[in-house]
Amino acid sequence: MILCEEPLSRHSSIRTGGPGQVVALVESTEELLSVLESVREGTLPSPVRFIGNASNILFPDGGLPGTIVSLKKMDLFDIRPDGLIEAQAGAFLPRLAFHAARKGMGGLGFLSGIPGTVGGGVVMNAGTTTGEMADVLREVCLVSPNGSMFRIDREELLFSYRTSEFQREELSGKPSKWHDCVIVSAVLETFPSDPAHLLGEWERLRRLRSETQPLEKPNLGSVFRNPPGEFAGRLIEEAGWKGAVRGAIEISRRHANFFVNLGGGLSRDFRSLVEDVRLAILQKNGFRLETEVEIVPEETPAAV
Ligand SMILES: Cc1cc2nc3c(=O)[nH]c(=O)nc-3n(C[C@H](O)[C@H](O)[C@H](O)COP(=O)(O)OP(=O)(O)OC[C@H]3O[C@@H](n4cnc5c(N)ncnc54)[C@H](O)[C@@H]3O)c2cc1C
């Protein structure tokens, strides 16, 4: 499905962001290849960006030019008898973890409360204190901008804390080896375990999250990466920023590393809180917090 001037707020888990020039919701690899071909031919606008559930991206209030390809409808997965799971990039991580648990396939419980897709999870090396994507990924299938498809092993993705080779440019300024490629599927490894135990664990982790995180309001999960040996949320709380509100964005009273949209919030208020919190922690604790959330800069002034 091709949508023009589509509000990106409809596709973001924090519900902010202006219009995307074109949003393509692809349902298969064939549709994805056809969208990429249209961009090469100039019938769809450049540049191309890929998103999953947009649970880790802050879109600009002024919107984005080009074609934003959402893979969240490519959400099939195949649970194989050999313990491997082949999942399309748009497969929703909690659903994948639930079905694996039901089949007695262990190792994916940490994904139970991460509201992203397999593709976004690989790019971000999504995880918790009990596991991360790098622990369970065997290989991914990529498509390059010219439409060629190839597989790469986990080792080539150079995973580290909440990041991978896909993000190298954003973090270090040097172009990533897989720059402009899109993940179309991934193979995950599991181990045999008792389904009742796995389902119990899946439920326990989900309940724990709903008690500690402000899941009833739109948000993007943890805003900042935890600095070594510290918790960003604790530092923000100690610095007195818990509950601060700018426009309709609030630093959650339940978890200070979550910024929530109280209704009609703007990305610029989110960004401004990020800068102020960063400065406060720099002055108080002497180090600069890095965002875990991917903040896409404004390209055109927002009409607000
Ligand atoms: C309530 C809540 C709780 C959260 N808890 C956690 C947590 O415990 N641990 C954690 O790690 N994260 C957490 N997150 C953040 C987020 O859910 C994860 O980072 C998730 O993996 C992002 O997946 P996504 O599909 O939403 O990716 P998106 O936000 O859509 O994209 C993230 C990045 O991946 C790229 N991308 C997405 N799909 C593809 C693809 N197919 N090919 C190439 N590039 C792609 C995008 O361009 C972007 O750079 C949480 C978020 C929320 C809202």
Tab-separated table of C-alpha atoms and ligand atoms in Angstrom:
chain	number	residue	atom	x	y	z
A	1	MET	CA	0.000	0.000	0.000
A	2	ILE	CA	1.375	3.403	-0.975
A	3	LEU	CA	0.292	6.397	1.145
A	4	CYS	CA	1.134	9.999	0.241
A	5	GLU	CA	1.687	12.785	2.776
A	6	GLU	CA	0.955	10.232	5.467
A	7	PRO	CA	1.261	11.462	9.094
A	8	LEU	CA	4.267	9.617	10.539
A	9	SER	CA	2.662	9.999	13.971
A	10	ARG	CA	0.319	7.166	12.891
A	11	HIS	CA	3.304	4.870	12.521
A	12	SER	CA	5.339	5.859	15.576
A	13	SER	CA	4.892	4.354	19.020
A	14	ILE	CA	5.152	7.831	20.604
A	15	ARG	CA	2.627	9.247	18.123
A	16	THR	CA	4.638	12.302	17.046
A	17	GLY	CA	5.973	13.288	13.623
A	18	GLY	CA	4.743	15.202	10.587
A	19	PRO	CA	3.913	13.872	7.117
A	20	GLY	CA	6.052	11.366	5.262
A	21	GLN	CA	6.134	12.258	1.549
A	22	VAL	CA	5.447	8.607	0.711
A	23	VAL	CA	4.924	5.731	3.140
A	24	ALA	CA	5.027	2.264	1.540
A	25	LEU	CA	3.585	-0.565	3.648
A	26	VAL	CA	5.057	-3.663	2.020
A	27	GLU	CA	3.619	-7.130	2.653
A	28	SER	CA	6.167	-9.316	0.852
A	29	THR	CA	9.733	-9.332	-0.442
A	30	GLU	CA	8.333	-8.981	-3.983
A	31	GLU	CA	6.495	-5.779	-2.987
A	32	LEU	CA	9.636	-4.475	-1.306
A	33	LEU	CA	11.705	-5.158	-4.456
A	34	SER	CA	9.103	-3.402	-6.575
A	35	VAL	CA	9.163	-0.312	-4.293
A	36	LEU	CA	12.967	-0.208	-4.501
A	37	GLU	CA	12.757	-0.475	-8.297
A	38	SER	CA	10.274	2.425	-8.415
A	39	VAL	CA	12.678	4.532	-6.341
A	40	ARG	CA	15.565	3.666	-8.718
A	41	GLU	CA	13.391	4.613	-11.698
A	42	GLY	CA	12.291	7.848	-10.008
A	43	THR	CA	8.560	7.039	-9.871
A	44	LEU	CA	8.812	7.051	-6.056
A	45	PRO	CA	10.887	9.741	-4.336
A	46	SER	CA	14.358	9.352	-2.781
A	47	PRO	CA	15.794	8.884	-0.239
A	48	VAL	CA	14.515	5.563	1.079
A	49	ARG	CA	14.292	4.840	4.828
A	50	PHE	CA	13.208	1.587	6.413
A	51	ILE	CA	11.157	1.249	9.561
A	52	GLY	CA	9.680	-1.599	11.549
A	53	ASN	CA	7.302	-0.692	14.366
A	54	ALA	CA	8.978	2.740	14.819
A	55	SER	CA	9.228	2.037	18.549
A	56	ASN	CA	12.732	3.475	18.654
A	57	ILE	CA	12.586	6.389	16.178
A	58	LEU	CA	11.571	9.982	16.843
A	59	PHE	CA	10.263	11.429	13.579
A	60	PRO	CA	10.597	15.183	12.917
A	61	ASP	CA	7.520	17.407	13.363
A	62	GLY	CA	8.224	18.786	9.867
A	63	GLY	CA	7.900	15.304	8.357
A	64	LEU	CA	10.258	13.558	5.979
A	65	PRO	CA	10.879	13.700	2.240
A	66	GLY	CA	11.374	10.526	0.218
A	67	THR	CA	9.930	7.064	0.623
A	68	ILE	CA	9.556	5.540	4.073
A	69	VAL	CA	9.197	1.779	3.733
A	70	SER	CA	7.461	0.058	6.635
A	71	LEU	CA	8.117	-3.677	6.929
A	72	LYS	CA	5.752	-4.347	9.817
A	73	LYS	CA	3.280	-6.184	7.573
A	74	MET	CA	6.011	-8.646	6.545
A	75	ASP	CA	5.423	-10.488	9.800
A	76	LEU	CA	5.462	-14.231	9.073
A	77	PHE	CA	7.748	-16.677	10.823
A	78	ASP	CA	8.488	-20.357	10.546
A	79	ILE	CA	9.286	-22.331	13.697
A	80	ARG	CA	11.388	-25.252	12.443
A	81	PRO	CA	11.761	-28.685	14.040
A	82	ASP	CA	15.552	-28.201	14.234
A	83	GLY	CA	15.082	-25.359	16.769
A	84	LEU	CA	15.732	-22.545	14.302
A	85	ILE	CA	13.181	-19.814	13.592
A	86	GLU	CA	13.171	-18.076	10.236
A	87	ALA	CA	11.315	-14.788	10.643
A	88	GLN	CA	10.426	-12.021	8.243
A	89	ALA	CA	11.776	-8.615	9.232
A	90	GLY	CA	8.382	-7.307	10.352
A	91	ALA	CA	7.627	-10.151	12.786
A	92	PHE	CA	6.582	-8.617	16.133
A	93	LEU	CA	9.107	-9.649	18.792
A	94	PRO	CA	6.680	-10.386	21.702
A	95	ARG	CA	4.503	-12.524	19.402
A	96	LEU	CA	7.530	-14.419	18.123
A	97	ALA	CA	8.723	-15.049	21.686
A	98	PHE	CA	5.225	-16.216	22.730
A	99	HIS	CA	4.886	-18.751	19.911
A	100	ALA	CA	8.432	-20.023	20.484
A	101	ALA	CA	7.630	-20.502	24.187
A	102	ARG	CA	4.437	-22.420	23.329
A	103	LYS	CA	6.516	-24.789	21.198
A	104	GLY	CA	9.068	-25.305	23.987
A	105	MET	CA	11.807	-23.291	22.256
A	106	GLY	CA	13.818	-21.350	24.833
A	107	GLY	CA	16.122	-18.357	24.709
A	108	LEU	CA	13.728	-15.679	23.423
A	109	GLY	CA	11.953	-14.755	26.682
A	110	PHE	CA	13.806	-11.420	26.876
A	111	LEU	CA	11.920	-10.310	23.739
A	112	SER	CA	8.527	-10.667	25.433
A	113	GLY	CA	8.176	-6.959	26.266
A	114	ILE	CA	10.134	-5.312	23.447
A	115	PRO	CA	7.469	-3.842	21.119
A	116	GLY	CA	9.581	-3.875	17.968
A	117	THR	CA	10.123	-6.045	14.929
A	118	VAL	CA	12.862	-8.517	14.071
A	119	GLY	CA	14.509	-6.016	11.655
A	120	GLY	CA	14.526	-3.147	14.154
A	121	GLY	CA	15.627	-5.553	16.884
A	122	VAL	CA	18.663	-6.624	14.859
A	123	VAL	CA	19.649	-3.033	13.974
A	124	MET	CA	19.387	-1.925	17.630
A	125	ASN	CA	20.635	-5.210	19.127
A	126	ALA	CA	17.478	-5.052	21.216
A	127	GLY	CA	17.667	-6.665	24.601
A	128	THR	CA	17.418	-6.540	28.347
A	129	THR	CA	19.632	-7.533	31.247
A	130	THR	CA	18.688	-11.177	30.513
A	131	GLY	CA	19.583	-11.354	26.811
A	132	GLU	CA	19.994	-9.500	23.550
A	133	MET	CA	19.493	-10.124	19.843
A	134	ALA	CA	23.208	-10.860	19.356
A	135	ASP	CA	22.814	-13.939	21.620
A	136	VAL	CA	20.164	-15.584	19.478
A	137	LEU	CA	20.728	-14.389	15.912
A	138	ARG	CA	22.355	-16.762	13.457
A	139	GLU	CA	22.119	-14.826	10.172
A	140	VAL	CA	20.134	-12.177	8.334
A	141	CYS	CA	18.998	-11.822	4.758
A	142	LEU	CA	19.545	-8.361	3.274
A	143	VAL	CA	18.469	-6.583	0.114
A	144	SER	CA	20.708	-3.877	-1.296
A	145	PRO	CA	19.360	-0.699	-2.958
A	146	ASN	CA	19.877	-2.271	-6.407
A	147	GLY	CA	17.644	-5.181	-5.393
A	148	SER	CA	20.234	-7.911	-4.891
A	149	MET	CA	19.642	-10.283	-2.003
A	150	PHE	CA	22.354	-11.836	0.182
A	151	ARG	CA	22.847	-13.482	3.573
A	152	ILE	CA	25.332	-12.454	6.253
A	153	ASP	CA	26.329	-14.159	9.498
A	154	ARG	CA	25.915	-12.716	12.982
A	155	GLU	CA	29.700	-12.095	13.253
A	156	GLU	CA	29.567	-9.572	10.423
A	157	LEU	CA	27.045	-7.427	12.295
A	158	LEU	CA	29.608	-6.368	14.944
A	159	PHE	CA	27.046	-6.179	17.738
A	160	SER	CA	27.646	-4.294	20.942
A	161	TYR	CA	25.410	-2.740	23.645
A	162	ARG	CA	22.152	-1.689	21.890
A	163	THR	CA	23.852	-1.232	18.561
A	164	SER	CA	25.166	-3.000	15.468
A	165	GLU	CA	27.129	-2.350	12.292
A	166	PHE	CA	23.910	-0.919	10.780
A	167	GLN	CA	24.223	2.090	13.072
A	168	ARG	CA	27.926	2.761	12.590
A	169	GLU	CA	27.379	5.945	10.563
A	170	GLU	CA	25.023	7.425	13.147
A	171	LEU	CA	27.380	6.664	16.035
A	172	SER	CA	30.818	7.286	14.516
A	173	GLY	CA	30.244	9.220	11.288
A	174	LYS	CA	31.915	6.435	9.238
A	175	PRO	CA	29.683	4.760	6.646
A	176	SER	CA	28.337	1.348	7.577
A	177	LYS	CA	29.228	-1.650	5.432
A	178	TRP	CA	25.504	-2.349	5.037
A	179	HIS	CA	24.543	1.270	4.463
A	180	ASP	CA	21.195	1.513	2.641
A	181	CYS	CA	20.534	-2.250	2.856
A	182	VAL	CA	17.266	-3.537	4.276
A	183	ILE	CA	16.848	-6.622	6.453
A	184	VAL	CA	14.162	-8.862	4.968
A	185	SER	CA	14.465	-11.849	7.288
A	186	ALA	CA	16.535	-13.374	10.064
A	187	VAL	CA	17.290	-16.811	11.453
A	188	LEU	CA	17.190	-17.135	15.245
A	189	GLU	CA	18.525	-19.966	17.377
A	190	THR	CA	16.654	-21.489	20.325
A	191	PHE	CA	17.152	-24.410	22.711
A	192	PRO	CA	14.629	-27.018	23.874
A	193	SER	CA	12.844	-26.241	27.134
A	194	ASP	CA	9.576	-26.841	28.961
A	195	PRO	CA	6.700	-24.845	27.355
A	196	ALA	CA	4.907	-24.282	30.682
A	197	HIS	CA	8.070	-22.850	32.232
A	198	LEU	CA	8.756	-20.639	29.176
A	199	LEU	CA	5.180	-19.316	29.046
A	200	GLY	CA	5.298	-18.578	32.783
A	201	GLU	CA	8.525	-16.638	32.296
A	202	TRP	CA	7.070	-14.771	29.287
A	203	GLU	CA	4.090	-13.696	31.386
A	204	ARG	CA	6.211	-12.796	34.426
A	205	LEU	CA	8.462	-10.501	32.368
A	206	ARG	CA	5.473	-8.798	30.745
A	207	ARG	CA	3.809	-8.196	34.085
A	208	LEU	CA	7.034	-6.809	35.549
A	209	ARG	CA	7.189	-4.283	32.702
A	210	SER	CA	3.643	-3.112	33.121
A	211	GLU	CA	4.405	-2.472	36.796
A	212	THR	CA	7.613	-0.528	36.186
A	213	GLN	CA	7.075	1.188	32.807
A	214	PRO	CA	4.434	3.744	31.723
A	215	LEU	CA	3.005	1.489	29.012
A	216	GLU	CA	-0.432	3.139	29.051
A	217	LYS	CA	0.983	6.294	27.391
A	218	PRO	CA	2.725	6.479	23.988
A	219	ASN	CA	6.523	6.337	24.372
A	220	LEU	CA	9.738	5.099	22.770
A	221	GLY	CA	11.089	2.938	25.587
A	222	SER	CA	14.397	3.970	27.139
A	223	VAL	CA	15.454	7.368	25.835
A	224	PHE	CA	19.119	7.149	26.884
A	225	ARG	CA	21.575	4.256	26.874
A	226	ASN	CA	22.720	3.264	30.346
A	227	PRO	CA	26.255	4.554	30.934
A	228	PRO	CA	28.714	1.851	32.105
A	229	GLY	CA	27.825	0.774	35.653
A	230	GLU	CA	24.931	3.227	35.920
A	231	PHE	CA	21.237	3.501	35.084
A	232	ALA	CA	20.180	6.532	33.061
A	233	GLY	CA	16.757	6.547	34.771
A	234	ARG	CA	18.313	6.749	38.229
A	235	LEU	CA	20.615	9.622	37.187
A	236	ILE	CA	17.679	11.563	35.701
A	237	GLU	CA	15.616	11.013	38.834
A	238	GLU	CA	18.492	12.053	41.119
A	239	ALA	CA	18.984	15.200	39.045
A	240	GLY	CA	15.353	16.126	39.761
A	241	TRP	CA	13.951	15.769	36.239
A	242	LYS	CA	11.379	13.037	36.893
A	243	GLY	CA	7.907	14.405	36.090
A	244	ALA	CA	9.190	17.412	34.111
A	245	VAL	CA	6.778	18.409	31.330
A	246	ARG	CA	7.458	20.348	28.131
A	247	GLY	CA	4.468	20.942	25.892
A	248	ALA	CA	2.731	17.579	26.089
A	249	ILE	CA	5.857	15.451	26.582
A	250	GLU	CA	6.503	14.295	30.130
A	251	ILE	CA	9.496	12.593	31.716
A	252	SER	CA	7.537	9.715	33.167
A	253	ARG	CA	6.841	9.717	36.898
A	254	ARG	CA	6.991	5.923	36.817
A	255	HIS	CA	10.337	5.573	34.999
A	256	ALA	CA	12.527	8.626	34.403
A	257	ASN	CA	14.236	7.169	31.309
A	258	PHE	CA	10.839	7.051	29.528
A	259	PHE	CA	9.438	10.236	27.966
A	260	VAL	CA	5.680	9.913	27.360
A	261	ASN	CA	3.247	11.723	25.092
A	262	LEU	CA	0.381	13.099	27.182
A	263	GLY	CA	-1.637	13.780	23.992
A	264	GLY	CA	-0.746	15.951	21.005
A	265	GLY	CA	2.953	16.039	21.978
A	266	LEU	CA	5.643	17.295	19.607
A	267	SER	CA	9.034	15.847	18.743
A	268	ARG	CA	10.645	19.242	19.318
A	269	ASP	CA	9.585	19.115	22.988
A	270	PHE	CA	11.019	15.614	23.283
A	271	ARG	CA	14.312	16.818	21.738
A	272	SER	CA	14.455	19.853	23.977
A	273	LEU	CA	13.991	17.696	27.090
A	274	VAL	CA	16.755	15.385	25.831
A	275	GLU	CA	19.159	18.340	25.528
A	276	ASP	CA	18.272	19.766	28.942
A	277	VAL	CA	18.567	16.416	30.719
A	278	ARG	CA	21.866	15.765	28.966
A	279	LEU	CA	23.260	19.118	30.093
A	280	ALA	CA	22.021	18.585	33.652
A	281	ILE	CA	23.696	15.151	33.896
A	282	LEU	CA	26.884	16.468	32.300
A	283	GLN	CA	27.085	19.248	34.876
A	284	LYS	CA	26.114	17.033	37.821
A	285	ASN	CA	27.816	13.723	37.011
A	286	GLY	CA	30.461	14.705	34.464
A	287	PHE	CA	29.452	12.522	31.532
A	288	ARG	CA	27.328	12.869	28.424
A	289	LEU	CA	24.299	10.606	28.081
A	290	GLU	CA	23.880	9.073	24.614
A	291	THR	CA	20.398	8.480	23.255
A	292	GLU	CA	19.179	4.954	22.604
A	293	VAL	CA	16.255	6.437	20.690
A	294	GLU	CA	17.125	7.371	17.112
A	295	ILE	CA	16.308	11.071	16.725
A	296	VAL	CA	15.752	12.028	13.087
A	297	PRO	CA	16.655	15.717	12.671
A	298	GLU	CA	14.189	18.271	11.311
A	299	GLU	CA	14.712	18.840	7.578
A	300	THR	CA	11.960	21.380	7.014
A	301	PRO	CA	10.438	23.742	9.587
A	302	ALA	CA	7.347	22.200	11.186
A	303	ALA	CA	4.005	23.821	10.428
A	304	VAL	CA	3.010	24.070	14.110
B	1	LIG	C1	7.495	0.424	25.811
B	1	LIG	C2	8.806	0.146	25.129
B	1	LIG	C3	9.721	-0.712	25.730
B	1	LIG	C4	10.948	-0.969	25.108
B	1	LIG	N1	11.821	-1.818	25.707
B	1	LIG	C5	12.992	-2.098	25.109
B	1	LIG	C6	13.917	-3.004	25.725
B	1	LIG	O1	13.695	-3.557	26.787
B	1	LIG	N2	15.089	-3.257	25.059
B	1	LIG	C7	15.377	-2.677	23.861
B	1	LIG	O2	16.441	-2.967	23.310
B	1	LIG	N3	14.527	-1.824	23.279
B	1	LIG	C8	13.342	-1.514	23.855
B	1	LIG	N4	12.483	-0.646	23.268
B	1	LIG	C9	12.867	0.032	22.011
B	1	LIG	C10	12.447	-0.696	20.721
B	1	LIG	O3	11.246	-1.419	20.903
B	1	LIG	C11	13.533	-1.655	20.227
B	1	LIG	O4	14.738	-0.971	19.976
B	1	LIG	C12	13.091	-2.382	18.938
B	1	LIG	O5	14.031	-3.355	18.615
B	1	LIG	C13	12.926	-1.455	17.756
B	1	LIG	O6	12.283	-2.189	16.731
B	1	LIG	P1	11.341	-1.451	15.660
B	1	LIG	O7	10.835	-2.455	14.714
B	1	LIG	O8	10.343	-0.618	16.350
B	1	LIG	O9	12.445	-0.548	14.959
B	1	LIG	P2	12.253	0.930	14.411
B	1	LIG	O10	12.094	1.867	15.563
B	1	LIG	O11	11.218	0.953	13.352
B	1	LIG	O12	13.682	1.158	13.748
B	1	LIG	C14	14.864	1.177	14.536
B	1	LIG	C15	16.065	1.291	13.579
B	1	LIG	O13	16.125	0.124	12.783
B	1	LIG	C16	16.026	0.443	11.397
B	1	LIG	N5	15.237	-0.625	10.796
B	1	LIG	C17	14.029	-1.089	11.214
B	1	LIG	N6	13.661	-2.149	10.460
B	1	LIG	C18	14.649	-2.337	9.551
B	1	LIG	C19	14.862	-3.291	8.493
B	1	LIG	N7	13.984	-4.264	8.236
B	1	LIG	N8	15.997	-3.187	7.764
B	1	LIG	C20	16.926	-2.221	8.030
B	1	LIG	N9	16.786	-1.301	9.010
B	1	LIG	C21	15.659	-1.369	9.762
B	1	LIG	C22	15.367	1.798	11.338
B	1	LIG	O14	15.726	2.514	10.166
B	1	LIG	C23	15.946	2.449	12.587
B	1	LIG	O15	17.260	2.877	12.300
B	1	LIG	C24	11.256	-0.362	23.863
B	1	LIG	C25	10.329	0.504	23.256
B	1	LIG	C26	9.116	0.752	23.884
B	1	LIG	C27	8.127	1.677	23.213
